[in-house]
Amino acid sequence: MTRTSGTQGGPVTLSKEGLPGWLDPVVRAAETVAPRQLSRFLPPEDGAGRQSAVLILFGEGERGPELLLMERATSLRSHAGQPSFPGGALDPEDGDPHGDGPLRAALREAEEETGLDPSGVQLFGVLPKLYIPVSGFVVTPVLGWWRVPSPVGVVDPNETARVFTVPVADLTHPDNRATAVHPRGHQGPAFLVESALVWGFTAGVIDRLLHFAGWERPWDRDKQVPLDWRS
């Protein structure tokens, strides 16, 4: 089992031991996917950008596999009101951004934002680093299995509006899928789940994970959802 408690101190490692069988396709996807298969926005070659990490946490709920998401507070300067994975910028105490720093940061941020108990999380994979041009973040998506579930909820209302889980079955259902259209013209995948519109970076990663894990179902890509001009 992965040691994750006390994320400020001891080693935080990856382990695939004892994972539920339904996660096998996700494990394989993480091991084989190429950066450009995930996004056309990759980290600048000159090393610019602020190192950050997100936790893509898979749990098992009443309706089967599910993902942990949160909705950012509308008062935040960047990505206000958007559903997202827990995560944020690396702190110096997280350690090497090219080593286990992103693992430690993903767990620390998830604990700070949702109250998640990191000791119940088994980290099992890392996706290639991606880039969010609008905020200049270089993001490491860290994959986790919620081996021992713990209560989660809003810790700081100034940062987080709500914390919720979404069944994978809802994310793959064609009725809940659409193409988000930004006022500036660019388009991307979107999910209408749990009374939320998931779009942008988070939706893009979920979309690619569903695809490469073989969970994707055919959906109507011509179904469009316009985004607010403030997005």
Tab-separated table of C-alpha atoms in Angstrom:
chain	number	residue	atom	x	y	z
A	1	MET	CA	0.000	0.000	0.000
A	2	THR	CA	1.229	3.462	-0.813
A	3	ARG	CA	2.417	5.506	2.103
A	4	THR	CA	0.669	8.853	1.866
A	5	SER	CA	0.170	9.973	5.446
A	6	GLY	CA	2.313	12.855	6.582
A	7	THR	CA	2.729	14.162	3.062
A	8	GLN	CA	5.125	16.831	4.260
A	9	GLY	CA	7.696	14.267	5.340
A	10	GLY	CA	8.318	10.687	4.228
A	11	PRO	CA	8.247	9.230	0.769
A	12	VAL	CA	5.122	9.378	-1.368
A	13	THR	CA	5.269	6.604	-3.922
A	14	LEU	CA	3.207	5.013	-6.664
A	15	SER	CA	1.805	1.514	-6.297
A	16	LYS	CA	-0.475	-0.621	-8.467
A	17	GLU	CA	-0.845	-3.395	-5.887
A	18	GLY	CA	-4.374	-4.353	-4.907
A	19	LEU	CA	-6.200	-1.974	-7.237
A	20	PRO	CA	-9.737	-2.986	-8.268
A	21	GLY	CA	-9.849	-4.670	-11.668
A	22	TRP	CA	-11.980	-1.940	-13.225
A	23	LEU	CA	-9.057	0.465	-12.866
A	24	ASP	CA	-6.817	-1.691	-15.100
A	25	PRO	CA	-7.731	0.267	-18.275
A	26	VAL	CA	-6.835	3.540	-16.518
A	27	VAL	CA	-3.497	2.100	-15.386
A	28	ARG	CA	-2.737	1.001	-18.956
A	29	ALA	CA	-3.766	4.385	-20.357
A	30	ALA	CA	-1.477	6.212	-17.920
A	31	GLU	CA	1.442	3.983	-18.914
A	32	THR	CA	0.987	4.332	-22.669
A	33	VAL	CA	-0.589	7.706	-23.465
A	34	ALA	CA	1.602	10.295	-25.179
A	35	PRO	CA	1.451	13.962	-24.165
A	36	ARG	CA	0.031	15.087	-27.521
A	37	GLN	CA	-2.727	12.485	-27.221
A	38	LEU	CA	-3.936	14.333	-24.117
A	39	SER	CA	-3.666	17.947	-25.196
A	40	ARG	CA	-2.206	20.262	-27.801
A	41	PHE	CA	-1.101	22.516	-24.931
A	42	LEU	CA	2.169	21.159	-23.582
A	43	PRO	CA	4.678	22.779	-21.183
A	44	PRO	CA	6.966	25.411	-22.749
A	45	GLU	CA	10.286	23.920	-23.814
A	46	ASP	CA	12.161	26.724	-22.056
A	47	GLY	CA	10.885	25.525	-18.690
A	48	ALA	CA	8.571	28.494	-18.142
A	49	GLY	CA	5.327	28.085	-16.249
A	50	ARG	CA	4.347	27.508	-12.639
A	51	GLN	CA	4.578	23.888	-11.530
A	52	SER	CA	1.290	22.505	-10.185
A	53	ALA	CA	-0.562	19.222	-9.738
A	54	VAL	CA	-4.124	17.924	-9.620
A	55	LEU	CA	-5.487	14.774	-7.992
A	56	ILE	CA	-7.665	12.602	-10.232
A	57	LEU	CA	-9.201	10.466	-7.517
A	58	PHE	CA	-11.242	7.378	-8.377
A	59	GLY	CA	-13.546	5.987	-5.720
A	60	GLU	CA	-16.306	3.428	-5.628
A	61	GLY	CA	-19.755	4.734	-4.728
A	62	GLU	CA	-23.302	3.418	-4.687
A	63	ARG	CA	-23.416	3.541	-8.492
A	64	GLY	CA	-19.970	2.141	-9.121
A	65	PRO	CA	-16.760	3.970	-10.046
A	66	GLU	CA	-16.770	7.718	-9.439
A	67	LEU	CA	-14.501	10.755	-9.559
A	68	LEU	CA	-13.971	13.452	-6.916
A	69	LEU	CA	-14.508	17.009	-8.164
A	70	MET	CA	-14.914	20.429	-6.602
A	71	GLU	CA	-16.370	23.724	-7.715
A	72	ARG	CA	-14.143	26.734	-7.330
A	73	ALA	CA	-15.515	29.804	-5.533
A	74	THR	CA	-16.903	32.510	-7.828
A	75	SER	CA	-14.722	35.104	-6.043
A	76	LEU	CA	-11.423	33.605	-7.217
A	77	ARG	CA	-9.339	35.473	-9.774
A	78	SER	CA	-8.613	32.504	-12.029
A	79	HIS	CA	-11.050	29.794	-13.184
A	80	ALA	CA	-13.766	31.216	-10.876
A	81	GLY	CA	-16.849	29.036	-10.498
A	82	GLN	CA	-15.393	26.210	-12.552
A	83	PRO	CA	-15.648	22.567	-11.540
A	84	SER	CA	-12.160	21.106	-11.277
A	85	PHE	CA	-10.011	18.389	-9.794
A	86	PRO	CA	-8.533	19.265	-6.389
A	87	GLY	CA	-5.064	20.716	-6.883
A	88	GLY	CA	-2.854	23.743	-7.112
A	89	ALA	CA	0.675	25.068	-7.304
A	90	LEU	CA	3.615	23.245	-5.759
A	91	ASP	CA	4.972	24.695	-2.546
A	92	PRO	CA	8.723	24.565	-1.766
A	93	GLU	CA	8.088	21.982	0.953
A	94	ASP	CA	6.465	19.649	-1.603
A	95	GLY	CA	9.930	18.897	-2.937
A	96	ASP	CA	11.311	18.248	-6.403
A	97	PRO	CA	8.814	19.219	-9.152
A	98	HIS	CA	10.496	16.610	-11.352
A	99	GLY	CA	10.399	13.964	-8.607
A	100	ASP	CA	7.698	13.255	-6.039
A	101	GLY	CA	6.830	16.943	-5.555
A	102	PRO	CA	3.669	16.746	-7.699
A	103	LEU	CA	2.474	13.659	-5.792
A	104	ARG	CA	2.867	15.430	-2.481
A	105	ALA	CA	1.289	18.633	-3.815
A	106	ALA	CA	-1.747	16.830	-5.237
A	107	LEU	CA	-2.463	15.166	-1.886
A	108	ARG	CA	-1.757	18.312	0.134
A	109	GLU	CA	-4.018	20.478	-2.021
A	110	ALA	CA	-6.799	17.879	-1.962
A	111	GLU	CA	-6.616	17.775	1.831
A	112	GLU	CA	-6.629	21.577	2.077
A	113	GLU	CA	-9.517	22.027	-0.368
A	114	THR	CA	-11.801	19.073	0.402
A	115	GLY	CA	-10.753	17.737	3.798
A	116	LEU	CA	-9.720	14.456	2.176
A	117	ASP	CA	-7.650	12.149	4.403
A	118	PRO	CA	-4.516	11.435	2.314
A	119	SER	CA	-3.750	8.263	4.264
A	120	GLY	CA	-6.718	6.584	2.558
A	121	VAL	CA	-5.434	7.337	-0.942
A	122	GLN	CA	-3.258	5.019	-3.017
A	123	LEU	CA	-1.472	6.861	-5.827
A	124	PHE	CA	-1.005	4.578	-8.829
A	125	GLY	CA	-0.064	6.681	-11.829
A	126	VAL	CA	0.902	10.013	-13.320
A	127	LEU	CA	-0.139	11.443	-16.678
A	128	PRO	CA	2.207	13.570	-18.816
A	129	LYS	CA	2.586	17.189	-17.729
A	130	LEU	CA	0.144	19.539	-19.474
A	131	TYR	CA	-0.084	23.316	-19.821
A	132	ILE	CA	-2.868	25.816	-19.160
A	133	PRO	CA	-1.937	28.890	-21.267
A	134	VAL	CA	-4.477	31.248	-19.684
A	135	SER	CA	-2.943	30.846	-16.212
A	136	GLY	CA	0.588	29.704	-17.097
A	137	PHE	CA	0.360	26.541	-15.006
A	138	VAL	CA	2.319	23.402	-15.870
A	139	VAL	CA	0.033	20.687	-14.480
A	140	THR	CA	0.923	17.131	-13.463
A	141	PRO	CA	-2.260	15.007	-13.280
A	142	VAL	CA	-1.807	12.460	-10.462
A	143	LEU	CA	-4.033	9.369	-10.433
A	144	GLY	CA	-5.298	7.947	-7.153
A	145	TRP	CA	-7.523	5.157	-5.820
A	146	TRP	CA	-9.679	6.108	-2.833
A	147	ARG	CA	-8.872	2.907	-1.001
A	148	VAL	CA	-10.298	4.063	2.335
A	149	PRO	CA	-13.007	6.704	1.787
A	150	SER	CA	-13.105	9.667	4.150
A	151	PRO	CA	-15.625	12.493	4.572
A	152	VAL	CA	-15.068	15.431	2.221
A	153	GLY	CA	-16.608	18.880	1.954
A	154	VAL	CA	-15.858	22.569	1.645
A	155	VAL	CA	-12.947	23.579	3.892
A	156	ASP	CA	-12.625	27.252	2.884
A	157	PRO	CA	-15.691	28.858	1.242
A	158	ASN	CA	-13.416	31.605	-0.119
A	159	GLU	CA	-11.729	28.987	-2.305
A	160	THR	CA	-14.294	26.255	-2.820
A	161	ALA	CA	-18.045	26.459	-3.441
A	162	ARG	CA	-18.748	22.730	-3.134
A	163	VAL	CA	-17.169	19.277	-3.233
A	164	PHE	CA	-18.912	16.399	-4.990
A	165	THR	CA	-18.427	13.008	-6.628
A	166	VAL	CA	-19.582	12.087	-10.128
A	167	PRO	CA	-20.298	8.492	-11.169
A	168	VAL	CA	-18.234	7.470	-14.201
A	169	ALA	CA	-21.518	6.110	-15.613
A	170	ASP	CA	-22.843	9.690	-15.726
A	171	LEU	CA	-19.670	10.993	-17.368
A	172	THR	CA	-19.921	8.365	-20.116
A	173	HIS	CA	-23.670	8.752	-20.690
A	174	PRO	CA	-24.239	10.385	-24.109
A	175	ASP	CA	-27.040	12.603	-22.740
A	176	ASN	CA	-24.552	14.294	-20.393
A	177	ARG	CA	-21.961	15.120	-23.053
A	178	ALA	CA	-21.660	18.225	-25.187
A	179	THR	CA	-19.186	20.536	-26.903
A	180	ALA	CA	-18.524	23.755	-24.995
A	181	VAL	CA	-18.151	26.845	-27.191
A	182	HIS	CA	-16.177	29.751	-25.756
A	183	PRO	CA	-17.125	33.307	-26.797
A	184	ARG	CA	-13.651	33.615	-28.356
A	185	GLY	CA	-14.537	30.715	-30.640
A	186	HIS	CA	-12.548	27.764	-29.338
A	187	GLN	CA	-14.364	24.547	-28.515
A	188	GLY	CA	-13.809	21.608	-26.211
A	189	PRO	CA	-15.553	18.699	-24.508
A	190	ALA	CA	-18.029	19.343	-21.712
A	191	PHE	CA	-20.021	17.284	-19.224
A	192	LEU	CA	-23.367	18.252	-17.704
A	193	VAL	CA	-23.346	16.336	-14.411
A	194	GLU	CA	-24.409	16.952	-10.797
A	195	SER	CA	-26.025	20.285	-11.807
A	196	ALA	CA	-22.613	21.471	-13.008
A	197	LEU	CA	-21.049	22.182	-16.387
A	198	VAL	CA	-17.571	20.667	-16.434
A	199	TRP	CA	-15.436	22.163	-19.209
A	200	GLY	CA	-11.950	23.464	-19.931
A	201	PHE	CA	-8.848	21.665	-18.688
A	202	THR	CA	-10.745	19.316	-16.345
A	203	ALA	CA	-13.229	18.199	-19.011
A	204	GLY	CA	-10.407	17.739	-21.499
A	205	VAL	CA	-8.529	15.386	-19.190
A	206	ILE	CA	-11.686	13.430	-18.304
A	207	ASP	CA	-12.563	13.140	-21.998
A	208	ARG	CA	-9.143	11.712	-22.887
A	209	LEU	CA	-9.132	9.355	-19.890
A	210	LEU	CA	-12.535	7.949	-20.855
A	211	HIS	CA	-11.345	7.551	-24.437
A	212	PHE	CA	-8.038	5.808	-23.750
A	213	ALA	CA	-9.517	3.641	-20.982
A	214	GLY	CA	-12.060	2.368	-23.509
A	215	TRP	CA	-14.998	3.679	-21.462
A	216	GLU	CA	-16.165	6.296	-23.966
A	217	ARG	CA	-19.601	5.835	-25.518
A	218	PRO	CA	-20.686	7.442	-28.822
A	219	TRP	CA	-22.092	10.922	-28.234
A	220	ASP	CA	-23.380	13.852	-30.271
A	221	ARG	CA	-20.440	16.205	-30.808
A	222	ASP	CA	-22.736	18.667	-32.569
A	223	LYS	CA	-24.625	19.294	-29.310
A	224	GLN	CA	-23.210	22.636	-28.191
A	225	VAL	CA	-23.240	24.527	-24.897
A	226	PRO	CA	-22.254	28.229	-25.076
A	227	LEU	CA	-20.010	29.455	-22.277
A	228	ASP	CA	-20.529	32.730	-20.460
A	229	TRP	CA	-18.361	35.590	-21.733
A	230	ARG	CA	-16.710	35.866	-18.294
A	231	SER	CA	-15.438	32.269	-18.507
